[in-house]
mmCIF file of C-alpha atoms and ligand atoms in Angstrom:
data_model
loop_
_atom_site.group_PDB
_atom_site.id
_atom_site.type_symbol
_atom_site.label_atom_id
_atom_site.label_comp_id
_atom_site.label_asym_id
_atom_site.label_seq_id
_atom_site.Cartn_x
_atom_site.Cartn_y
_atom_site.Cartn_z
ATOM 1 C CA MET D 11 9.943 -2.559 -25.046
ATOM 2 C CA LYS D 12 7.208 -5.106 -25.479
ATOM 3 C CA PRO D 13 5.951 -7.901 -23.238
ATOM 4 C CA ALA D 14 6.612 -11.535 -24.102
ATOM 5 C CA ALA D 15 3.645 -13.275 -25.732
ATOM 6 C CA PHE D 16 0.765 -14.203 -23.429
ATOM 7 C CA ALA D 17 -2.775 -15.542 -23.678
ATOM 8 C CA TYR D 18 -5.616 -13.256 -22.585
ATOM 9 C CA HIS D 19 -8.698 -14.266 -20.570
ATOM 10 C CA ARG D 20 -11.453 -11.993 -19.331
ATOM 11 C CA ALA D 21 -13.044 -13.022 -16.043
ATOM 12 C CA HIS D 22 -16.776 -12.392 -15.590
ATOM 13 C CA ASP D 23 -16.786 -12.421 -11.802
ATOM 14 C CA VAL D 24 -14.616 -13.380 -8.816
ATOM 15 C CA ALA D 25 -15.463 -17.105 -9.012
ATOM 16 C CA ASP D 26 -14.633 -17.118 -12.722
ATOM 17 C CA ALA D 27 -11.291 -15.369 -12.069
ATOM 18 C CA VAL D 28 -10.353 -17.854 -9.329
ATOM 19 C CA GLY D 29 -11.415 -20.760 -11.574
ATOM 20 C CA LEU D 30 -9.325 -19.477 -14.495
ATOM 21 C CA LEU D 31 -6.246 -18.849 -12.344
ATOM 22 C CA SER D 32 -6.386 -22.235 -10.603
ATOM 23 C CA ASP D 33 -7.224 -24.232 -13.778
ATOM 24 C CA LEU D 34 -4.393 -22.609 -15.712
ATOM 25 C CA ALA D 35 -1.931 -23.193 -12.843
ATOM 26 C CA ALA D 36 -3.031 -26.845 -12.602
ATOM 27 C CA ARG D 37 -2.177 -27.213 -16.297
ATOM 28 C CA GLY D 38 1.390 -26.039 -15.588
ATOM 29 C CA ARG D 39 0.811 -22.505 -16.926
ATOM 30 C CA GLU D 40 1.928 -19.382 -15.055
ATOM 31 C CA PRO D 41 -1.094 -17.083 -15.056
ATOM 32 C CA LYS D 42 -1.431 -13.697 -13.412
ATOM 33 C CA ALA D 43 -4.424 -11.535 -12.626
ATOM 34 C CA ILE D 44 -4.371 -8.015 -14.034
ATOM 35 C CA ALA D 45 -6.364 -5.144 -12.520
ATOM 36 C CA GLY D 46 -5.219 -1.586 -13.367
ATOM 37 C CA GLY D 47 -2.082 -2.895 -15.095
ATOM 38 C CA GLN D 48 -0.043 0.028 -13.740
ATOM 39 C CA SER D 49 2.597 -2.213 -12.147
ATOM 40 C CA LEU D 50 2.202 -5.466 -14.053
ATOM 41 C CA MET D 51 2.348 -3.994 -17.566
ATOM 42 C CA PRO D 52 5.617 -2.093 -16.952
ATOM 43 C CA MET D 53 7.095 -5.245 -15.393
ATOM 44 C CA MET D 54 6.014 -7.277 -18.407
ATOM 45 C CA SER D 55 7.370 -4.654 -20.802
ATOM 46 C CA PHE D 56 10.751 -4.793 -19.057
ATOM 47 C CA ARG D 57 10.462 -8.605 -19.126
ATOM 48 C CA LEU D 58 10.704 -8.684 -15.339
ATOM 49 C CA ALA D 59 7.423 -10.625 -15.394
ATOM 50 C CA ARG D 60 6.521 -13.172 -18.071
ATOM 51 C CA PRO D 61 3.118 -14.596 -17.250
ATOM 52 C CA SER D 62 1.878 -17.189 -19.740
ATOM 53 C CA ASP D 63 -1.715 -15.964 -19.292
ATOM 54 C CA LEU D 64 -3.344 -12.762 -18.097
ATOM 55 C CA VAL D 65 -6.701 -13.015 -16.332
ATOM 56 C CA ASP D 66 -8.306 -9.586 -16.704
ATOM 57 C CA LEU D 67 -10.240 -8.496 -13.611
ATOM 58 C CA GLY D 68 -11.705 -5.401 -15.316
ATOM 59 C CA ARG D 69 -15.278 -6.715 -15.358
ATOM 60 C CA LEU D 70 -15.173 -7.322 -11.612
ATOM 61 C CA ARG D 71 -15.610 -3.553 -11.263
ATOM 62 C CA ASP D 72 -19.303 -4.141 -11.992
ATOM 63 C CA GLN D 73 -19.685 -6.642 -9.149
ATOM 64 C CA PRO D 74 -21.279 -5.426 -5.907
ATOM 65 C CA GLY D 75 -18.785 -3.900 -3.496
ATOM 66 C CA MET D 76 -15.713 -4.208 -5.728
ATOM 67 C CA THR D 77 -15.295 -0.425 -6.135
ATOM 68 C CA GLU D 78 -17.160 0.577 -3.000
ATOM 69 C CA ILE D 79 -15.844 2.782 -0.202
ATOM 70 C CA ALA D 80 -17.863 2.110 2.972
ATOM 71 C CA HIS D 81 -17.268 3.569 6.436
ATOM 72 C CA THR D 82 -19.020 1.707 9.248
ATOM 73 C CA GLY D 83 -18.178 2.286 12.905
ATOM 74 C CA SER D 84 -14.400 2.311 13.223
ATOM 75 C CA THR D 85 -13.802 0.341 10.018
ATOM 76 C CA LEU D 86 -13.274 1.585 6.476
ATOM 77 C CA ARG D 87 -13.900 -1.002 3.765
ATOM 78 C CA LEU D 88 -12.568 -0.609 0.233
ATOM 79 C CA GLY D 89 -13.444 -2.908 -2.643
ATOM 80 C CA ALA D 90 -10.249 -4.288 -4.195
ATOM 81 C CA MET D 91 -10.939 -2.651 -7.584
ATOM 82 C CA THR D 92 -11.305 0.815 -6.036
ATOM 83 C CA THR D 93 -8.820 3.133 -7.755
ATOM 84 C CA HIS D 94 -6.295 5.361 -6.017
ATOM 85 C CA ARG D 95 -8.096 8.343 -7.543
ATOM 86 C CA GLN D 96 -11.476 7.333 -6.124
ATOM 87 C CA VAL D 97 -9.941 7.329 -2.647
ATOM 88 C CA GLU D 98 -8.125 10.610 -3.282
ATOM 89 C CA LEU D 99 -11.457 12.270 -4.104
ATOM 90 C CA ALA D 100 -13.496 10.585 -1.362
ATOM 91 C CA ARG D 101 -14.584 12.363 1.796
ATOM 92 C CA LEU D 102 -13.416 9.793 4.285
ATOM 93 C CA GLY D 103 -13.885 11.755 7.510
ATOM 94 C CA PRO D 104 -11.197 12.469 10.115
ATOM 95 C CA ASP D 105 -10.609 8.851 11.196
ATOM 96 C CA PHE D 106 -9.291 7.777 7.789
ATOM 97 C CA ALA D 107 -8.423 11.114 6.124
ATOM 98 C CA VAL D 108 -4.775 10.041 5.921
ATOM 99 C CA LEU D 109 -5.705 7.497 3.226
ATOM 100 C CA ALA D 110 -7.067 10.165 0.884
ATOM 101 C CA GLU D 111 -4.233 12.572 1.696
ATOM 102 C CA ALA D 112 -1.554 9.971 0.923
ATOM 103 C CA MET D 113 -2.949 9.300 -2.566
ATOM 104 C CA ARG D 114 -1.423 12.495 -3.947
ATOM 105 C CA TYR D 115 1.956 10.776 -3.672
ATOM 106 C CA VAL D 116 0.947 7.794 -5.823
ATOM 107 C CA GLY D 117 2.357 8.226 -9.343
ATOM 108 C CA HIS D 118 0.611 10.667 -11.676
ATOM 109 C CA LEU D 119 -3.087 11.264 -12.327
ATOM 110 C CA PRO D 120 -3.434 8.667 -15.156
ATOM 111 C CA ILE D 121 -1.794 6.040 -12.906
ATOM 112 C CA ARG D 122 -4.042 6.935 -9.985
ATOM 113 C CA SER D 123 -7.079 6.778 -12.257
ATOM 114 C CA ARG D 124 -6.378 3.170 -13.314
ATOM 115 C CA GLY D 125 -4.327 1.619 -10.486
ATOM 116 C CA THR D 126 -6.252 -0.210 -7.791
ATOM 117 C CA VAL D 127 -5.978 -0.691 -4.042
ATOM 118 C CA GLY D 128 -5.980 -4.486 -4.421
ATOM 119 C CA GLY D 129 -3.298 -4.425 -7.127
ATOM 120 C CA SER D 130 -1.032 -2.239 -5.055
ATOM 121 C CA LEU D 131 -1.323 -4.466 -1.980
ATOM 122 C CA VAL D 132 -0.694 -7.681 -3.934
ATOM 123 C CA HIS D 133 2.230 -6.116 -5.815
ATOM 124 C CA GLY D 134 3.794 -5.278 -2.433
ATOM 125 C CA ASP D 135 6.317 -2.582 -3.354
ATOM 126 C CA ALA D 136 8.300 -1.582 -0.251
ATOM 127 C CA THR D 137 7.540 2.094 -0.864
ATOM 128 C CA ALA D 138 3.893 1.737 -1.939
ATOM 129 C CA GLU D 139 1.673 4.028 0.076
ATOM 130 C CA TRP D 140 -1.104 1.421 0.315
ATOM 131 C CA CYS D 141 1.238 -1.177 1.806
ATOM 132 C CA MET D 142 2.459 1.274 4.433
ATOM 133 C CA LEU D 143 -1.071 2.430 5.216
ATOM 134 C CA ALA D 144 -2.183 -1.186 5.584
ATOM 135 C CA LEU D 145 0.406 -1.706 8.336
ATOM 136 C CA LEU D 146 -0.362 1.667 9.887
ATOM 137 C CA LEU D 147 -4.116 1.145 10.185
ATOM 138 C CA ASP D 148 -4.300 -2.626 10.815
ATOM 139 C CA ALA D 149 -5.776 -3.538 7.460
ATOM 140 C CA VAL D 150 -7.257 -6.963 6.798
ATOM 141 C CA ILE D 151 -6.905 -8.158 3.206
ATOM 142 C CA VAL D 152 -9.665 -10.492 2.033
ATOM 143 C CA ALA D 153 -8.773 -13.041 -0.656
ATOM 144 C CA GLU D 154 -10.936 -15.622 -2.463
ATOM 145 C CA GLY D 155 -9.224 -18.792 -3.679
ATOM 146 C CA PRO D 156 -10.079 -22.332 -4.770
ATOM 147 C CA ASN D 157 -10.412 -23.317 -1.093
ATOM 148 C CA GLY D 158 -12.682 -20.418 -0.206
ATOM 149 C CA ARG D 159 -12.238 -17.065 1.465
ATOM 150 C CA ARG D 160 -9.512 -16.064 3.876
ATOM 151 C CA GLU D 161 -8.530 -12.918 5.735
ATOM 152 C CA ILE D 162 -4.885 -11.833 5.848
ATOM 153 C CA PRO D 163 -3.863 -9.325 8.541
ATOM 154 C CA ALA D 164 -1.519 -6.667 7.137
ATOM 155 C CA GLY D 165 1.156 -7.801 9.621
ATOM 156 C CA GLU D 166 1.273 -11.150 7.763
ATOM 157 C CA MET D 167 0.938 -9.761 4.231
ATOM 158 C CA PHE D 168 4.359 -8.350 3.283
ATOM 159 C CA TYR D 169 7.349 -10.589 3.844
ATOM 160 C CA GLY D 170 10.027 -9.667 1.311
ATOM 161 C CA PHE D 171 10.957 -7.956 -1.917
ATOM 162 C CA TYR D 172 7.624 -7.803 -3.854
ATOM 163 C CA ALA D 173 6.558 -10.867 -1.848
ATOM 164 C CA THR D 174 3.066 -10.968 -0.368
ATOM 165 C CA ALA D 175 0.914 -13.622 1.264
ATOM 166 C CA VAL D 176 -1.634 -13.703 -1.589
ATOM 167 C CA GLU D 177 -1.319 -16.935 -3.608
ATOM 168 C CA ALA D 178 -1.185 -16.944 -7.416
ATOM 169 C CA ASP D 179 -4.681 -18.485 -7.641
ATOM 170 C CA GLU D 180 -6.296 -16.064 -5.192
ATOM 171 C CA VAL D 181 -8.194 -12.871 -5.979
ATOM 172 C CA VAL D 182 -8.270 -10.050 -3.456
ATOM 173 C CA THR D 183 -11.808 -8.756 -3.118
ATOM 174 C CA GLU D 184 -11.638 -6.183 -0.337
ATOM 175 C CA VAL D 185 -9.477 -4.536 2.272
ATOM 176 C CA ARG D 186 -10.740 -3.393 5.645
ATOM 177 C CA PHE D 187 -8.874 -0.742 7.633
ATOM 178 C CA THR D 188 -9.775 -1.507 11.235
ATOM 179 C CA ARG D 189 -7.837 1.147 13.150
ATOM 180 C CA ALA D 190 -9.288 4.648 13.111
ATOM 181 C CA ALA D 191 -6.532 7.275 13.391
ATOM 182 C CA PRO D 192 -7.527 10.951 13.441
ATOM 183 C CA LYS D 193 -3.936 11.936 14.242
ATOM 184 C CA ALA D 194 -2.074 10.400 11.326
ATOM 185 C CA ALA D 195 0.157 11.568 8.480
ATOM 186 C CA LEU D 196 2.340 10.237 5.688
ATOM 187 C CA THR D 197 5.230 12.213 4.201
ATOM 188 C CA GLU D 198 7.842 11.127 1.724
ATOM 189 C CA PHE D 199 10.738 12.206 -0.442
ATOM 190 C CA SER D 200 11.159 11.349 -4.103
ATOM 191 C CA ARG D 201 13.527 12.937 -6.586
ATOM 192 C CA ARG D 202 10.747 13.803 -9.032
ATOM 193 C CA ALA D 203 7.069 14.349 -8.317
ATOM 194 C CA GLY D 204 5.168 11.157 -9.130
ATOM 195 C CA ASP D 205 8.123 8.804 -8.685
ATOM 196 C CA PHE D 206 8.107 6.089 -6.058
ATOM 197 C CA ALA D 207 9.458 7.459 -2.783
ATOM 198 C CA THR D 208 13.125 7.094 -1.881
ATOM 199 C CA VAL D 209 11.924 6.991 1.734
ATOM 200 C CA ALA D 210 8.417 7.457 3.148
ATOM 201 C CA ALA D 211 7.218 7.702 6.763
ATOM 202 C CA ALA D 212 3.663 7.065 7.939
ATOM 203 C CA VAL D 213 2.720 7.667 11.565
ATOM 204 C CA THR D 214 -0.153 7.814 13.994
ATOM 205 C CA LEU D 215 -0.331 9.436 17.436
ATOM 206 C CA GLU D 216 -2.643 8.497 20.294
ATOM 207 C CA PRO D 217 -3.016 11.362 22.778
ATOM 208 C CA ARG D 218 -4.196 10.946 26.382
ATOM 209 C CA ALA D 219 -6.632 13.327 28.037
ATOM 210 C CA ASP D 220 -3.762 14.799 30.137
ATOM 211 C CA GLY D 221 -1.893 15.919 26.995
ATOM 212 C CA SER D 222 0.759 13.193 27.035
ATOM 213 C CA LEU D 223 0.912 10.390 24.492
ATOM 214 C CA GLU D 224 -0.479 6.920 25.006
ATOM 215 C CA GLY D 225 1.714 5.904 22.083
ATOM 216 C CA GLY D 226 1.958 5.968 18.349
ATOM 217 C CA ARG D 227 2.851 3.937 15.320
ATOM 218 C CA VAL D 228 5.736 4.409 12.878
ATOM 219 C CA VAL D 229 5.844 2.679 9.471
ATOM 220 C CA LEU D 230 8.619 3.242 6.937
ATOM 221 C CA GLY D 231 8.863 2.609 3.212
ATOM 222 C CA GLY D 232 12.050 2.375 1.155
ATOM 223 C CA VAL D 233 14.377 1.232 3.940
ATOM 224 C CA ALA D 234 13.877 -2.552 3.797
ATOM 225 C CA PRO D 235 12.679 -5.149 1.241
ATOM 226 C CA ALA D 236 9.107 -4.703 2.532
ATOM 227 C CA PRO D 237 7.271 -1.890 4.346
ATOM 228 C CA LEU D 238 8.497 -1.822 7.919
ATOM 229 C CA ARG D 239 6.936 -1.073 11.285
ATOM 230 C CA VAL D 240 9.554 0.295 13.734
ATOM 231 C CA PRO D 241 8.831 -0.664 17.368
ATOM 232 C CA GLU D 242 12.065 1.018 18.565
ATOM 233 C CA ALA D 243 10.714 4.360 17.352
ATOM 234 C CA GLU D 244 7.218 3.678 18.691
ATOM 235 C CA ALA D 245 8.698 3.007 22.146
ATOM 236 C CA VAL D 246 10.021 6.584 22.212
ATOM 237 C CA LEU D 247 6.493 7.951 21.793
ATOM 238 C CA ALA D 248 4.820 5.922 24.560
ATOM 239 C CA GLY D 249 4.164 8.167 27.576
ATOM 240 C CA GLY D 250 6.070 11.102 26.057
ATOM 241 C CA ALA D 251 5.162 14.788 25.833
ATOM 242 C CA PRO D 252 4.208 15.575 22.219
ATOM 243 C CA GLY D 253 6.338 18.257 20.586
ATOM 244 C CA PRO D 254 9.354 18.846 18.356
ATOM 245 C CA GLU D 255 11.882 17.348 20.813
ATOM 246 C CA LEU D 256 10.028 14.073 21.192
ATOM 247 C CA PHE D 257 9.335 13.857 17.459
ATOM 248 C CA ALA D 258 13.026 14.450 16.659
ATOM 249 C CA ALA D 259 14.028 11.767 19.183
ATOM 250 C CA CYS D 260 11.581 9.372 17.544
ATOM 251 C CA GLY D 261 13.097 10.165 14.127
ATOM 252 C CA ARG D 262 16.589 9.438 15.472
ATOM 253 C CA ALA D 263 15.422 6.154 17.003
ATOM 254 C CA ALA D 264 13.860 5.109 13.685
ATOM 255 C CA ALA D 265 17.058 5.957 11.775
ATOM 256 C CA GLU D 266 19.152 3.957 14.234
ATOM 257 C CA ALA D 267 16.845 0.943 14.110
ATOM 258 C CA ILE D 268 16.961 0.401 10.342
ATOM 259 C CA ASP D 269 19.547 -1.195 8.080
ATOM 260 C CA PRO D 270 18.743 0.216 4.634
ATOM 261 C CA ARG D 271 20.533 -0.678 1.418
ATOM 262 C CA GLY D 272 21.936 1.965 -0.883
ATOM 263 C CA ASP D 273 20.956 2.115 -4.563
ATOM 264 C CA ALA D 274 20.736 4.601 -7.417
ATOM 265 C CA GLN D 275 18.100 6.586 -5.488
ATOM 266 C CA GLY D 276 20.326 7.132 -2.458
ATOM 267 C CA SER D 277 22.954 5.618 -0.190
ATOM 268 C CA ALA D 278 22.169 3.851 3.074
ATOM 269 C CA ASP D 279 23.303 6.928 5.031
ATOM 270 C CA TYR D 280 21.114 9.188 2.915
ATOM 271 C CA ARG D 281 18.126 6.937 3.616
ATOM 272 C CA ARG D 282 18.857 7.094 7.337
ATOM 273 C CA ALA D 283 19.031 10.886 7.174
ATOM 274 C CA LEU D 284 15.726 10.998 5.250
ATOM 275 C CA THR D 285 14.168 8.690 7.819
ATOM 276 C CA ARG D 286 15.206 10.988 10.673
ATOM 277 C CA THR D 287 13.700 14.017 8.960
ATOM 278 C CA LEU D 288 10.538 12.411 7.560
ATOM 279 C CA VAL D 289 9.518 10.640 10.767
ATOM 280 C CA ALA D 290 9.800 13.902 12.727
ATOM 281 C CA ARG D 291 7.928 15.752 9.951
ATOM 282 C CA SER D 292 5.107 13.210 9.786
ATOM 283 C CA LEU D 293 4.723 13.276 13.570
ATOM 284 C CA GLY D 294 4.528 17.082 13.538
ATOM 285 C CA GLN D 295 1.871 16.993 10.834
ATOM 286 C CA ALA D 296 -0.095 14.255 12.562
ATOM 287 C CA TRP D 297 -0.120 16.262 15.777
ATOM 288 C CA GLU D 298 -1.199 19.498 14.053
ATOM 289 C CA ARG D 299 -3.796 17.913 11.769
ATOM 290 C CA GLY D 300 -5.352 15.660 14.308
ATOM 291 C CA ASP D 301 -8.169 18.036 15.143
ATOM 292 C CA ARG D 302 -9.559 18.061 11.593
HETATM 293 P P1 FAD H 17 -1.721 -4.479 -11.658
HETATM 294 O O1 FAD H 17 -0.555 -3.794 -12.253
HETATM 295 O O2 FAD H 17 -2.826 -4.875 -12.549
HETATM 296 O O3 FAD H 17 -1.232 -5.777 -10.868
HETATM 297 C C1 FAD H 17 -0.179 -5.712 -9.935
HETATM 298 C C2 FAD H 17 -0.031 -7.082 -9.258
HETATM 299 O O4 FAD H 17 -1.170 -7.343 -8.439
HETATM 300 C C3 FAD H 17 0.033 -8.261 -10.244
HETATM 301 O O5 FAD H 17 0.878 -9.232 -9.686
HETATM 302 C C4 FAD H 17 -1.399 -8.782 -10.304
HETATM 303 O O6 FAD H 17 -1.431 -10.142 -10.624
HETATM 304 C C5 FAD H 17 -1.858 -8.537 -8.887
HETATM 305 N N1 FAD H 17 -3.285 -8.208 -8.711
HETATM 306 C C6 FAD H 17 -3.913 -7.075 -9.113
HETATM 307 N N2 FAD H 17 -5.161 -7.042 -8.638
HETATM 308 C C7 FAD H 17 -5.340 -8.198 -7.943
HETATM 309 C C8 FAD H 17 -6.433 -8.754 -7.204
HETATM 310 N N3 FAD H 17 -7.597 -8.091 -7.033
HETATM 311 N N4 FAD H 17 -6.257 -9.945 -6.626
HETATM 312 C C9 FAD H 17 -5.083 -10.629 -6.750
HETATM 313 N N5 FAD H 17 -4.018 -10.152 -7.428
HETATM 314 C C10 FAD H 17 -4.148 -8.940 -8.001
HETATM 315 N N6 FAD H 17 2.491 3.015 -6.716
HETATM 316 C C11 FAD H 17 2.642 3.537 -5.501
HETATM 317 O O7 FAD H 17 2.170 2.943 -4.536
HETATM 318 N N7 FAD H 17 3.307 4.723 -5.301
HETATM 319 C C12 FAD H 17 3.857 5.417 -6.327
HETATM 320 O O8 FAD H 17 4.438 6.479 -6.112
HETATM 321 C C13 FAD H 17 3.730 4.871 -7.632
HETATM 322 N N8 FAD H 17 4.272 5.492 -8.690
HETATM 323 C C14 FAD H 17 4.159 4.930 -9.928
HETATM 324 C C15 FAD H 17 4.759 5.575 -11.009
HETATM 325 C C16 FAD H 17 4.672 5.008 -12.264
HETATM 326 C C17 FAD H 17 5.343 5.721 -13.427
HETATM 327 C C18 FAD H 17 3.927 3.805 -12.468
HETATM 328 C C19 FAD H 17 3.786 3.216 -13.838
HETATM 329 C C20 FAD H 17 3.309 3.166 -11.389
HETATM 330 C C21 FAD H 17 3.430 3.711 -10.121
HETATM 331 N N9 FAD H 17 2.859 3.088 -9.015
HETATM 332 C C22 FAD H 17 3.015 3.649 -7.782
HETATM 333 C C23 FAD H 17 2.150 1.775 -9.146
HETATM 334 C C24 FAD H 17 0.626 1.963 -9.144
HETATM 335 O O9 FAD H 17 0.208 2.449 -7.897
HETATM 336 C C25 FAD H 17 -0.145 0.654 -9.415
HETATM 337 O O10 FAD H 17 -1.447 1.053 -9.682
HETATM 338 C C26 FAD H 17 -0.231 -0.361 -8.328
HETATM 339 O O11 FAD H 17 1.036 -0.689 -7.824
HETATM 340 C C27 FAD H 17 -0.832 -1.686 -8.826
HETATM 341 O O12 FAD H 17 -2.200 -1.578 -9.047
HETATM 342 P P2 FAD H 17 -2.838 -2.105 -10.384
HETATM 343 O O13 FAD H 17 -4.301 -2.170 -10.177
HETATM 344 O O14 FAD H 17 -2.346 -1.284 -11.487
HETATM 345 O O15 FAD H 17 -2.277 -3.627 -10.435
#
């Protein structure tokens, strides 16, 4: 399978990329940025995407901050061109260790070595680990466009099937994770190692000094057109006593709250059953690993 014909442009820096994307769009073309190419190229090969022009962001890797991982205070900043593999190998410290741990689930090593954080967030797959982690840890996605720079909170980023708030003439330059979470975990099920998850569950827990829970966060992938935060499940955690019973109850609440669609990967009931199990499993891991 081969992509439809397209014109190729190499951007020198962020301003050049934005200029190319907006000029081409103004001329009635349908350009797309390309970073790691690990989602866009397969989509083009299957003719699910047919951009008229590709604007290659590869050279942006050399720009300051674009592949940087910086931890300051309670915020972790990643340049948009940072690869999954860079994060997997980084020593992020306990507050953001879940980011590095989750990377082992992203495709295979060659995909992780080329695919980027920014590309994954803009692509917006409902089971993508980065999209779930963005909701889990209150990420802010920074995009540069013809009208300047804007910041998109993760809660406003993903709104449908591969639909994100980033405009076609914008370039994502960085993502900031603003919520430190030492007690956090992501688990998932996929039929083969390296495949996208059938269902994935990412959670955080916030313990109180008296041993009970202040609350927690539950984010699911693979059960809706976009990654999904589940307040019904989070409500079960608030004020509860951490342990297997509470975590199982939270898993049941999550499974009841969702309305997944069945497909070749699994029926709706199967996805509900996976949700029940994975939420409880993630909560157990988050509780155990929190003292890293
Ligand atoms: P690209 O493919 O280059 O682009 C993707 C989209 O983002 C395009 O629309 C492009 O225009 C846009 N874009 C890219 N960068 C920017 C930017 N800086 N600003 C604005 N727009 C931008 N992903 C997972 O999360 N989990 C998995 O388990 C997983 N498994 C995979 C298995 C296989 C076999 C393959 C081929 C891919 C898999 N992926 C998986 C996808 C992979 O993680 C991609 O790297 C990622 O989704 C996109 O990153 P990229 O840099 O390759 O983006």
